[in-house]
């Protein structure tokens, strides 16, 4: 018997394969139902023109009831975008990944939200508490209790 | 890259993309996704509606609300008390379950027929070039969907696009299988017994359409009235009585949803009692017991959201819980694939165990005979 999370992810993958990803988002790797990688790019005019980032999704057996652990990849010479909600270790402070997660959201929905988060950025800067956070950050961003303040 | 994932699983998971896209099969993909829960992506199981009007599987919505009391779709605040079963949707998905396979089969057949025609045409062309005789024109005639021909099955061999353009005018919209019927008898009388074109069961011609609409399953009228009287005579008991009273009822009419337990205030013994009351295993550590009970409450209440004829028995629910536990708390038993290799790699451990066993042996044989019996006992 396959678990609900596996079946749900299989459906999402099937949809990605048959209908493709939205513009600027690409599936890089999905060899299992535990970790997926996407590349993400902001289309049109923005502070992140011509920059490409890699997003990592990690799923647990409670998905989609519990949110996936999403972060930018910062290994192998890759970097996280400079953004007031993105820490230099790749962790993202976005309510949709924490207390605003809803089980009807999907991997692609998260990608699109993060894409628009980058697109709407007005000033490239790290979060004010970046150094302090990165020093003590847990491996899994889901273990961090982010404080979501300036939501646009 | 993606191919590494077992494609078998991907194929075995049905989803709206099983249907052709909107241009080729208007509405079918959308219809299929309308019948699917936005949480699990499956066709609804025990569909329920929130007070904001959104529909989910009962078994998906309940755990979601346990974490956060808002509608997963619109985020309006809602809780377990607002959940209402959606019997019409339940009925609809039951019908969809049957017609889905039927429609997919029709689509497949039409595609195959279209392919066969294009193949036949291609081979004819080559025939014509080779022989350029009178035979080819006969073949052509045979395949051509002549409107004057009394036999019409060939009509279905058009490509889907052509089908739309031509057949909508010639075929009364009702159904495709008229073609096959007409090949047997052009005008069967209403009471004439004809074979069903799908299951080849014999049916009276006048009942054929209803027979096919039911996915070739015939159920008697009696049964329908029976189920109705069942539903009507037993309206779901909305009365909120004492939570314990359900135990006094017999198995068939306990319709009180189980209350959510606040596990923090429960002692291990109480929790085990609660599990025991429902005939569930009471082994395992505290967290397993809590999760087992929590999941049981979900399964139990979900079952009550099904209409009476669709409810599962308590033992079926227990089976479900067992399966759930097996997939979520996988007890990883190492399976020895290659026994010889296993013996080799663990040789040192085995020999250690053997020597320990041998070492203990003489002690027993030496102590027992001296104290209990004068004769030496043969070991084993």
PDB file of N, CA, C and O in Angstrom, chain B residues 141-204:
ATOM      1  N   UNK B 141     -13.747   0.802 -51.737  1.00  0.00           N
ATOM      2  CA  UNK B 141     -15.186   0.876 -51.545  1.00  0.00           C
ATOM      3  C   UNK B 141     -15.577   0.293 -50.204  1.00  0.00           C
ATOM      4  O   UNK B 141     -16.368   0.849 -49.464  1.00  0.00           O
ATOM      5  N   UNK B 142     -14.930  -0.795 -49.883  1.00  0.00           N
ATOM      6  CA  UNK B 142     -15.252  -1.483 -48.645  1.00  0.00           C
ATOM      7  C   UNK B 142     -15.004  -0.587 -47.438  1.00  0.00           C
ATOM      8  O   UNK B 142     -15.750  -0.614 -46.474  1.00  0.00           O
ATOM      9  N   UNK B 143     -13.939   0.170 -47.515  1.00  0.00           N
ATOM     10  CA  UNK B 143     -13.583   0.988 -46.368  1.00  0.00           C
ATOM     11  C   UNK B 143     -14.313   2.321 -46.343  1.00  0.00           C
ATOM     12  O   UNK B 143     -14.391   2.968 -45.315  1.00  0.00           O
ATOM     13  N   UNK B 144     -14.750   2.747 -47.493  1.00  0.00           N
ATOM     14  CA  UNK B 144     -15.365   4.069 -47.546  1.00  0.00           C
ATOM     15  C   UNK B 144     -16.688   4.068 -46.795  1.00  0.00           C
ATOM     16  O   UNK B 144     -17.499   3.163 -46.960  1.00  0.00           O
ATOM     17  N   UNK B 145     -16.878   5.047 -45.933  1.00  0.00           N
ATOM     18  CA  UNK B 145     -18.127   5.098 -45.162  1.00  0.00           C
ATOM     19  C   UNK B 145     -19.263   5.593 -46.031  1.00  0.00           C
ATOM     20  O   UNK B 145     -19.747   6.709 -45.885  1.00  0.00           O
ATOM     21  N   UNK B 146     -19.678   4.772 -46.949  1.00  0.00           N
ATOM     22  CA  UNK B 146     -20.750   5.188 -47.851  1.00  0.00           C
ATOM     23  C   UNK B 146     -22.033   5.429 -47.096  1.00  0.00           C
ATOM     24  O   UNK B 146     -22.462   4.587 -46.300  1.00  0.00           O
ATOM     25  N   UNK B 147     -22.649   6.544 -47.303  1.00  0.00           N
ATOM     26  CA  UNK B 147     -23.886   6.862 -46.579  1.00  0.00           C
ATOM     27  C   UNK B 147     -25.023   5.935 -46.993  1.00  0.00           C
ATOM     28  O   UNK B 147     -25.960   5.737 -46.240  1.00  0.00           O
ATOM     29  N   UNK B 148     -24.914   5.328 -48.186  1.00  0.00           N
ATOM     30  CA  UNK B 148     -25.998   4.467 -48.629  1.00  0.00           C
ATOM     31  C   UNK B 148     -25.871   3.066 -48.049  1.00  0.00           C
ATOM     32  O   UNK B 148     -26.823   2.322 -48.001  1.00  0.00           O
ATOM     33  N   UNK B 149     -24.665   2.723 -47.616  1.00  0.00           N
ATOM     34  CA  UNK B 149     -24.440   1.380 -47.099  1.00  0.00           C
ATOM     35  C   UNK B 149     -25.269   1.135 -45.849  1.00  0.00           C
ATOM     36  O   UNK B 149     -25.308   1.962 -44.940  1.00  0.00           O
ATOM     37  N   UNK B 150     -25.925  -0.020 -45.775  1.00  0.00           N
ATOM     38  CA  UNK B 150     -26.730  -0.301 -44.590  1.00  0.00           C
ATOM     39  C   UNK B 150     -25.863  -0.616 -43.377  1.00  0.00           C
ATOM     40  O   UNK B 150     -26.266  -0.429 -42.250  1.00  0.00           O
ATOM     41  N   UNK B 151     -24.648  -1.130 -43.637  1.00  0.00           N
ATOM     42  CA  UNK B 151     -23.780  -1.439 -42.508  1.00  0.00           C
ATOM     43  C   UNK B 151     -22.955  -0.207 -42.184  1.00  0.00           C
ATOM     44  O   UNK B 151     -22.254   0.319 -43.022  1.00  0.00           O
ATOM     45  N   UNK B 152     -23.051   0.230 -40.968  1.00  0.00           N
ATOM     46  CA  UNK B 152     -22.411   1.503 -40.646  1.00  0.00           C
ATOM     47  C   UNK B 152     -21.210   1.453 -39.711  1.00  0.00           C
ATOM     48  O   UNK B 152     -20.667   2.486 -39.400  1.00  0.00           O
ATOM     49  N   UNK B 153     -20.780   0.286 -39.212  1.00  0.00           N
ATOM     50  CA  UNK B 153     -19.725   0.334 -38.198  1.00  0.00           C
ATOM     51  C   UNK B 153     -18.497   1.133 -38.597  1.00  0.00           C
ATOM     52  O   UNK B 153     -17.811   1.650 -37.746  1.00  0.00           O
ATOM     53  N   UNK B 154     -18.220   1.218 -39.869  1.00  0.00           N
ATOM     54  CA  UNK B 154     -17.015   1.928 -40.304  1.00  0.00           C
ATOM     55  C   UNK B 154     -17.051   3.394 -39.921  1.00  0.00           C
ATOM     56  O   UNK B 154     -16.035   4.046 -39.883  1.00  0.00           O
ATOM     57  N   UNK B 155     -18.224   3.869 -39.697  1.00  0.00           N
ATOM     58  CA  UNK B 155     -18.356   5.284 -39.397  1.00  0.00           C
ATOM     59  C   UNK B 155     -17.458   5.693 -38.222  1.00  0.00           C
ATOM     60  O   UNK B 155     -16.956   6.782 -38.156  1.00  0.00           O
ATOM     61  N   UNK B 156     -17.281   4.751 -37.320  1.00  0.00           N
ATOM     62  CA  UNK B 156     -16.537   5.116 -36.113  1.00  0.00           C
ATOM     63  C   UNK B 156     -15.047   5.240 -36.349  1.00  0.00           C
ATOM     64  O   UNK B 156     -14.307   5.631 -35.478  1.00  0.00           O
ATOM     65  N   UNK B 157     -14.639   4.864 -37.540  1.00  0.00           N
ATOM     66  CA  UNK B 157     -13.204   4.853 -37.748  1.00  0.00           C
ATOM     67  C   UNK B 157     -12.631   6.198 -38.164  1.00  0.00           C
ATOM     68  O   UNK B 157     -11.487   6.293 -38.561  1.00  0.00           O
ATOM     69  N   UNK B 158     -13.408   7.233 -38.053  1.00  0.00           N
ATOM     70  CA  UNK B 158     -12.877   8.560 -38.347  1.00  0.00           C
ATOM     71  C   UNK B 158     -11.952   9.011 -37.242  1.00  0.00           C
ATOM     72  O   UNK B 158     -12.036   8.560 -36.113  1.00  0.00           O
ATOM     73  N   UNK B 159     -11.109   9.965 -37.578  1.00  0.00           N
ATOM     74  CA  UNK B 159     -10.309  10.592 -36.529  1.00  0.00           C
ATOM     75  C   UNK B 159     -11.257  11.421 -35.677  1.00  0.00           C
ATOM     76  O   UNK B 159     -12.321  11.812 -36.138  1.00  0.00           O
ATOM     77  N   UNK B 160     -10.852  11.685 -34.395  1.00  0.00           N
ATOM     78  CA  UNK B 160     -11.764  12.372 -33.499  1.00  0.00           C
ATOM     79  C   UNK B 160     -12.283  13.700 -34.078  1.00  0.00           C
ATOM     80  O   UNK B 160     -13.429  14.046 -33.887  1.00  0.00           O
ATOM     81  N   UNK B 161     -11.438  14.425 -34.772  1.00  0.00           N
ATOM     82  CA  UNK B 161     -11.862  15.732 -35.255  1.00  0.00           C
ATOM     83  C   UNK B 161     -12.954  15.561 -36.310  1.00  0.00           C
ATOM     84  O   UNK B 161     -13.953  16.228 -36.296  1.00  0.00           O
ATOM     85  N   UNK B 162     -12.705  14.628 -37.189  1.00  0.00           N
ATOM     86  CA  UNK B 162     -13.687  14.368 -38.234  1.00  0.00           C
ATOM     87  C   UNK B 162     -14.988  13.917 -37.599  1.00  0.00           C
ATOM     88  O   UNK B 162     -16.054  14.291 -38.020  1.00  0.00           O
ATOM     89  N   UNK B 163     -14.808  13.099 -36.554  1.00  0.00           N
ATOM     90  CA  UNK B 163     -15.962  12.552 -35.857  1.00  0.00           C
ATOM     91  C   UNK B 163     -16.910  13.666 -35.470  1.00  0.00           C
ATOM     92  O   UNK B 163     -18.099  13.599 -35.688  1.00  0.00           O
ATOM     93  N   UNK B 164     -16.329  14.720 -34.931  1.00  0.00           N
ATOM     94  CA  UNK B 164     -17.135  15.842 -34.498  1.00  0.00           C
ATOM     95  C   UNK B 164     -17.879  16.447 -35.687  1.00  0.00           C
ATOM     96  O   UNK B 164     -19.064  16.692 -35.635  1.00  0.00           O
ATOM     97  N   UNK B 165     -17.134  16.665 -36.738  1.00  0.00           N
ATOM     98  CA  UNK B 165     -17.700  17.394 -37.865  1.00  0.00           C
ATOM     99  C   UNK B 165     -18.784  16.572 -38.578  1.00  0.00           C
ATOM    100  O   UNK B 165     -19.842  17.088 -38.885  1.00  0.00           O
ATOM    101  N   UNK B 166     -18.491  15.311 -38.799  1.00  0.00           N
ATOM    102  CA  UNK B 166     -19.396  14.516 -39.613  1.00  0.00           C
ATOM    103  C   UNK B 166     -20.493  13.880 -38.776  1.00  0.00           C
ATOM    104  O   UNK B 166     -21.671  14.029 -39.054  1.00  0.00           O
ATOM    105  N   UNK B 167     -20.040  13.223 -37.712  1.00  0.00           N
ATOM    106  CA  UNK B 167     -20.980  12.352 -37.009  1.00  0.00           C
ATOM    107  C   UNK B 167     -22.049  13.087 -36.233  1.00  0.00           C
ATOM    108  O   UNK B 167     -23.121  12.571 -36.013  1.00  0.00           O
ATOM    109  N   UNK B 168     -21.733  14.305 -35.809  1.00  0.00           N
ATOM    110  CA  UNK B 168     -22.736  15.022 -35.040  1.00  0.00           C
ATOM    111  C   UNK B 168     -24.004  15.212 -35.879  1.00  0.00           C
ATOM    112  O   UNK B 168     -25.094  15.300 -35.342  1.00  0.00           O
ATOM    113  N   UNK B 169     -23.822  15.259 -37.167  1.00  0.00           N
ATOM    114  CA  UNK B 169     -24.992  15.458 -38.003  1.00  0.00           C
ATOM    115  C   UNK B 169     -25.691  14.139 -38.304  1.00  0.00           C
ATOM    116  O   UNK B 169     -26.912  14.077 -38.374  1.00  0.00           O
ATOM    117  N   UNK B 170     -24.897  13.073 -38.427  1.00  0.00           N
ATOM    118  CA  UNK B 170     -25.507  11.813 -38.837  1.00  0.00           C
ATOM    119  C   UNK B 170     -25.964  10.975 -37.663  1.00  0.00           C
ATOM    120  O   UNK B 170     -27.009  10.342 -37.722  1.00  0.00           O
ATOM    121  N   UNK B 171     -25.181  10.970 -36.578  1.00  0.00           N
ATOM    122  CA  UNK B 171     -25.529  10.127 -35.441  1.00  0.00           C
ATOM    123  C   UNK B 171     -26.340  10.943 -34.456  1.00  0.00           C
ATOM    124  O   UNK B 171     -25.913  11.996 -34.029  1.00  0.00           O
ATOM    125  N   UNK B 172     -27.503  10.476 -34.094  1.00  0.00           N
ATOM    126  CA  UNK B 172     -28.220  11.158 -33.013  1.00  0.00           C
ATOM    127  C   UNK B 172     -27.361  11.096 -31.756  1.00  0.00           C
ATOM    128  O   UNK B 172     -26.867  10.009 -31.410  1.00  0.00           O
ATOM    129  N   UNK B 173     -27.188  12.216 -31.108  1.00  0.00           N
ATOM    130  CA  UNK B 173     -26.159  12.375 -30.097  1.00  0.00           C
ATOM    131  C   UNK B 173     -26.103  11.270 -29.041  1.00  0.00           C
ATOM    132  O   UNK B 173     -25.113  11.123 -28.371  1.00  0.00           O
ATOM    133  N   UNK B 174     -27.165  10.494 -28.896  1.00  0.00           N
ATOM    134  CA  UNK B 174     -27.285   9.604 -27.747  1.00  0.00           C
ATOM    135  C   UNK B 174     -26.085   8.703 -27.498  1.00  0.00           C
ATOM    136  O   UNK B 174     -25.414   8.833 -26.495  1.00  0.00           O
ATOM    137  N   UNK B 175     -25.789   7.768 -28.396  1.00  0.00           N
ATOM    138  CA  UNK B 175     -24.583   7.017 -28.122  1.00  0.00           C
ATOM    139  C   UNK B 175     -23.961   6.310 -29.297  1.00  0.00           C
ATOM    140  O   UNK B 175     -24.598   6.022 -30.302  1.00  0.00           O
ATOM    141  N   UNK B 176     -22.674   6.048 -29.109  1.00  0.00           N
ATOM    142  CA  UNK B 176     -21.846   5.573 -30.191  1.00  0.00           C
ATOM    143  C   UNK B 176     -22.173   4.135 -30.568  1.00  0.00           C
ATOM    144  O   UNK B 176     -21.938   3.707 -31.669  1.00  0.00           O
ATOM    145  N   UNK B 177     -22.690   3.405 -29.578  1.00  0.00           N
ATOM    146  CA  UNK B 177     -22.823   1.977 -29.789  1.00  0.00           C
ATOM    147  C   UNK B 177     -23.982   1.594 -30.682  1.00  0.00           C
ATOM    148  O   UNK B 177     -24.178   0.430 -30.966  1.00  0.00           O
ATOM    149  N   UNK B 178     -24.729   2.567 -31.093  1.00  0.00           N
ATOM    150  CA  UNK B 178     -25.770   2.296 -32.064  1.00  0.00           C
ATOM    151  C   UNK B 178     -25.185   1.586 -33.273  1.00  0.00           C
ATOM    152  O   UNK B 178     -25.815   0.717 -33.858  1.00  0.00           O
ATOM    153  N   UNK B 179     -23.974   1.995 -33.603  1.00  0.00           N
ATOM    154  CA  UNK B 179     -23.314   1.402 -34.753  1.00  0.00           C
ATOM    155  C   UNK B 179     -23.280  -0.106 -34.654  1.00  0.00           C
ATOM    156  O   UNK B 179     -23.625  -0.823 -35.580  1.00  0.00           O
ATOM    157  N   UNK B 180     -22.844  -0.562 -33.498  1.00  0.00           N
ATOM    158  CA  UNK B 180     -22.678  -1.991 -33.338  1.00  0.00           C
ATOM    159  C   UNK B 180     -24.023  -2.703 -33.289  1.00  0.00           C
ATOM    160  O   UNK B 180     -24.154  -3.828 -33.743  1.00  0.00           O
ATOM    161  N   UNK B 181     -24.987  -2.017 -32.710  1.00  0.00           N
ATOM    162  CA  UNK B 181     -26.324  -2.589 -32.671  1.00  0.00           C
ATOM    163  C   UNK B 181     -26.838  -2.827 -34.073  1.00  0.00           C
ATOM    164  O   UNK B 181     -27.363  -3.875 -34.398  1.00  0.00           O
ATOM    165  N   UNK B 182     -26.664  -1.786 -34.885  1.00  0.00           N
ATOM    166  CA  UNK B 182     -27.253  -1.838 -36.211  1.00  0.00           C
ATOM    167  C   UNK B 182     -26.652  -2.954 -37.051  1.00  0.00           C
ATOM    168  O   UNK B 182     -27.270  -3.436 -37.966  1.00  0.00           O
ATOM    169  N   UNK B 183     -25.432  -3.351 -36.698  1.00  0.00           N
ATOM    170  CA  UNK B 183     -24.831  -4.433 -37.454  1.00  0.00           C
ATOM    171  C   UNK B 183     -25.527  -5.751 -37.148  1.00  0.00           C
ATOM    172  O   UNK B 183     -25.470  -6.686 -37.913  1.00  0.00           O
ATOM    173  N   UNK B 184     -26.172  -5.818 -35.988  1.00  0.00           N
ATOM    174  CA  UNK B 184     -26.886  -7.045 -35.648  1.00  0.00           C
ATOM    175  C   UNK B 184     -28.309  -6.984 -36.180  1.00  0.00           C
ATOM    176  O   UNK B 184     -28.783  -7.879 -36.859  1.00  0.00           O
ATOM    177  N   UNK B 185     -28.959  -5.910 -35.871  1.00  0.00           N
ATOM    178  CA  UNK B 185     -30.329  -5.763 -36.319  1.00  0.00           C
ATOM    179  C   UNK B 185     -30.579  -4.272 -36.454  1.00  0.00           C
ATOM    180  O   UNK B 185     -30.305  -3.493 -35.552  1.00  0.00           O
ATOM    181  N   UNK B 186     -31.118  -3.904 -37.579  1.00  0.00           N
ATOM    182  CA  UNK B 186     -31.268  -2.468 -37.803  1.00  0.00           C
ATOM    183  C   UNK B 186     -32.318  -1.847 -36.918  1.00  0.00           C
ATOM    184  O   UNK B 186     -32.129  -0.781 -36.355  1.00  0.00           O
ATOM    185  N   UNK B 187     -33.447  -2.504 -36.769  1.00  0.00           N
ATOM    186  CA  UNK B 187     -34.527  -1.926 -35.981  1.00  0.00           C
ATOM    187  C   UNK B 187     -35.085  -2.926 -34.977  1.00  0.00           C
ATOM    188  O   UNK B 187     -36.135  -3.523 -35.194  1.00  0.00           O
ATOM    189  N   UNK B 188     -34.403  -3.145 -33.880  1.00  0.00           N
ATOM    190  CA  UNK B 188     -34.951  -4.098 -32.914  1.00  0.00           C
ATOM    191  C   UNK B 188     -36.191  -3.520 -32.249  1.00  0.00           C
ATOM    192  O   UNK B 188     -36.293  -2.311 -32.041  1.00  0.00           O
ATOM    193  N   UNK B 189     -37.119  -4.414 -31.955  1.00  0.00           N
ATOM    194  CA  UNK B 189     -38.331  -3.956 -31.269  1.00  0.00           C
ATOM    195  C   UNK B 189     -38.015  -3.768 -29.794  1.00  0.00           C
ATOM    196  O   UNK B 189     -37.099  -4.407 -29.265  1.00  0.00           O
ATOM    197  N   UNK B 190     -38.803  -2.908 -29.124  1.00  0.00           N
ATOM    198  CA  UNK B 190     -38.485  -2.568 -27.727  1.00  0.00           C
ATOM    199  C   UNK B 190     -38.307  -3.774 -26.821  1.00  0.00           C
ATOM    200  O   UNK B 190     -37.439  -3.783 -25.950  1.00  0.00           O
ATOM    201  N   UNK B 191     -39.134  -4.828 -27.042  1.00  0.00           N
ATOM    202  CA  UNK B 191     -39.049  -5.958 -26.128  1.00  0.00           C
ATOM    203  C   UNK B 191     -38.100  -7.049 -26.611  1.00  0.00           C
ATOM    204  O   UNK B 191     -37.918  -8.061 -25.938  1.00  0.00           O
ATOM    205  N   UNK B 192     -37.521  -6.829 -27.779  1.00  0.00           N
ATOM    206  CA  UNK B 192     -36.614  -7.832 -28.326  1.00  0.00           C
ATOM    207  C   UNK B 192     -35.360  -7.926 -27.443  1.00  0.00           C
ATOM    208  O   UNK B 192     -34.854  -6.914 -26.943  1.00  0.00           O
ATOM    209  N   UNK B 193     -34.902  -9.151 -27.258  1.00  0.00           N
ATOM    210  CA  UNK B 193     -33.707  -9.342 -26.441  1.00  0.00           C
ATOM    211  C   UNK B 193     -32.485  -9.177 -27.328  1.00  0.00           C
ATOM    212  O   UNK B 193     -32.366  -9.854 -28.353  1.00  0.00           O
ATOM    213  N   UNK B 194     -31.615  -8.260 -26.943  1.00  0.00           N
ATOM    214  CA  UNK B 194     -30.406  -8.019 -27.741  1.00  0.00           C
ATOM    215  C   UNK B 194     -29.186  -8.143 -26.842  1.00  0.00           C
ATOM    216  O   UNK B 194     -29.277  -7.918 -25.633  1.00  0.00           O
ATOM    217  N   UNK B 195     -28.050  -8.541 -27.432  1.00  0.00           N
ATOM    218  CA  UNK B 195     -26.842  -8.585 -26.599  1.00  0.00           C
ATOM    219  C   UNK B 195     -26.297  -7.168 -26.359  1.00  0.00           C
ATOM    220  O   UNK B 195     -26.311  -6.342 -27.274  1.00  0.00           O
ATOM    221  N   UNK B 196     -25.839  -6.909 -25.129  1.00  0.00           N
ATOM    222  CA  UNK B 196     -25.245  -5.602 -24.829  1.00  0.00           C
ATOM    223  C   UNK B 196     -23.922  -5.497 -25.589  1.00  0.00           C
ATOM    224  O   UNK B 196     -23.124  -6.429 -25.577  1.00  0.00           O
ATOM    225  N   UNK B 197     -23.682  -4.385 -26.262  1.00  0.00           N
ATOM    226  CA  UNK B 197     -22.434  -4.261 -27.036  1.00  0.00           C
ATOM    227  C   UNK B 197     -21.196  -4.200 -26.141  1.00  0.00           C
ATOM    228  O   UNK B 197     -20.086  -4.382 -26.627  1.00  0.00           O
ATOM    229  N   UNK B 198     -21.379  -3.962 -24.848  1.00  0.00           N
ATOM    230  CA  UNK B 198     -20.218  -3.843 -23.978  1.00  0.00           C
ATOM    231  C   UNK B 198     -19.910  -5.141 -23.257  1.00  0.00           C
ATOM    232  O   UNK B 198     -18.808  -5.655 -23.302  1.00  0.00           O
ATOM    233  N   UNK B 199     -20.960  -5.670 -22.569  1.00  0.00           N
ATOM    234  CA  UNK B 199     -20.691  -6.858 -21.759  1.00  0.00           C
ATOM    235  C   UNK B 199     -21.270  -8.108 -22.397  1.00  0.00           C
ATOM    236  O   UNK B 199     -21.117  -9.198 -21.861  1.00  0.00           O
ATOM    237  N   UNK B 200     -21.948  -7.945 -23.535  1.00  0.00           N
ATOM    238  CA  UNK B 200     -22.605  -9.012 -24.282  1.00  0.00           C
ATOM    239  C   UNK B 200     -23.593  -9.835 -23.447  1.00  0.00           C
ATOM    240  O   UNK B 200     -23.938 -10.952 -23.783  1.00  0.00           O
ATOM    241  N   UNK B 201     -24.049  -9.228 -22.342  1.00  0.00           N
ATOM    242  CA  UNK B 201     -25.162  -9.815 -21.612  1.00  0.00           C
ATOM    243  C   UNK B 201     -26.412  -9.527 -22.422  1.00  0.00           C
ATOM    244  O   UNK B 201     -26.471  -8.526 -23.131  1.00  0.00           O
ATOM    245  N   UNK B 202     -27.427 -10.396 -22.370  1.00  0.00           N
ATOM    246  CA  UNK B 202     -28.623 -10.110 -23.151  1.00  0.00           C
ATOM    247  C   UNK B 202     -29.597  -9.256 -22.350  1.00  0.00           C
ATOM    248  O   UNK B 202     -29.867  -9.523 -21.177  1.00  0.00           O
ATOM    249  N   UNK B 203     -30.089  -8.237 -23.007  1.00  0.00           N
ATOM    250  CA  UNK B 203     -30.965  -7.268 -22.363  1.00  0.00           C
ATOM    251  C   UNK B 203     -32.107  -6.959 -23.330  1.00  0.00           C
ATOM    252  O   UNK B 203     -31.924  -7.034 -24.548  1.00  0.00           O
ATOM    253  N   UNK B 204     -33.262  -6.607 -22.775  1.00  0.00           N
ATOM    254  CA  UNK B 204     -34.346  -6.144 -23.643  1.00  0.00           C
ATOM    255  C   UNK B 204     -33.899  -4.825 -24.266  1.00  0.00           C
ATOM    256  O   UNK B 204     -33.284  -3.991 -23.602  1.00  0.00           O
TER     257      UNK B 204
END
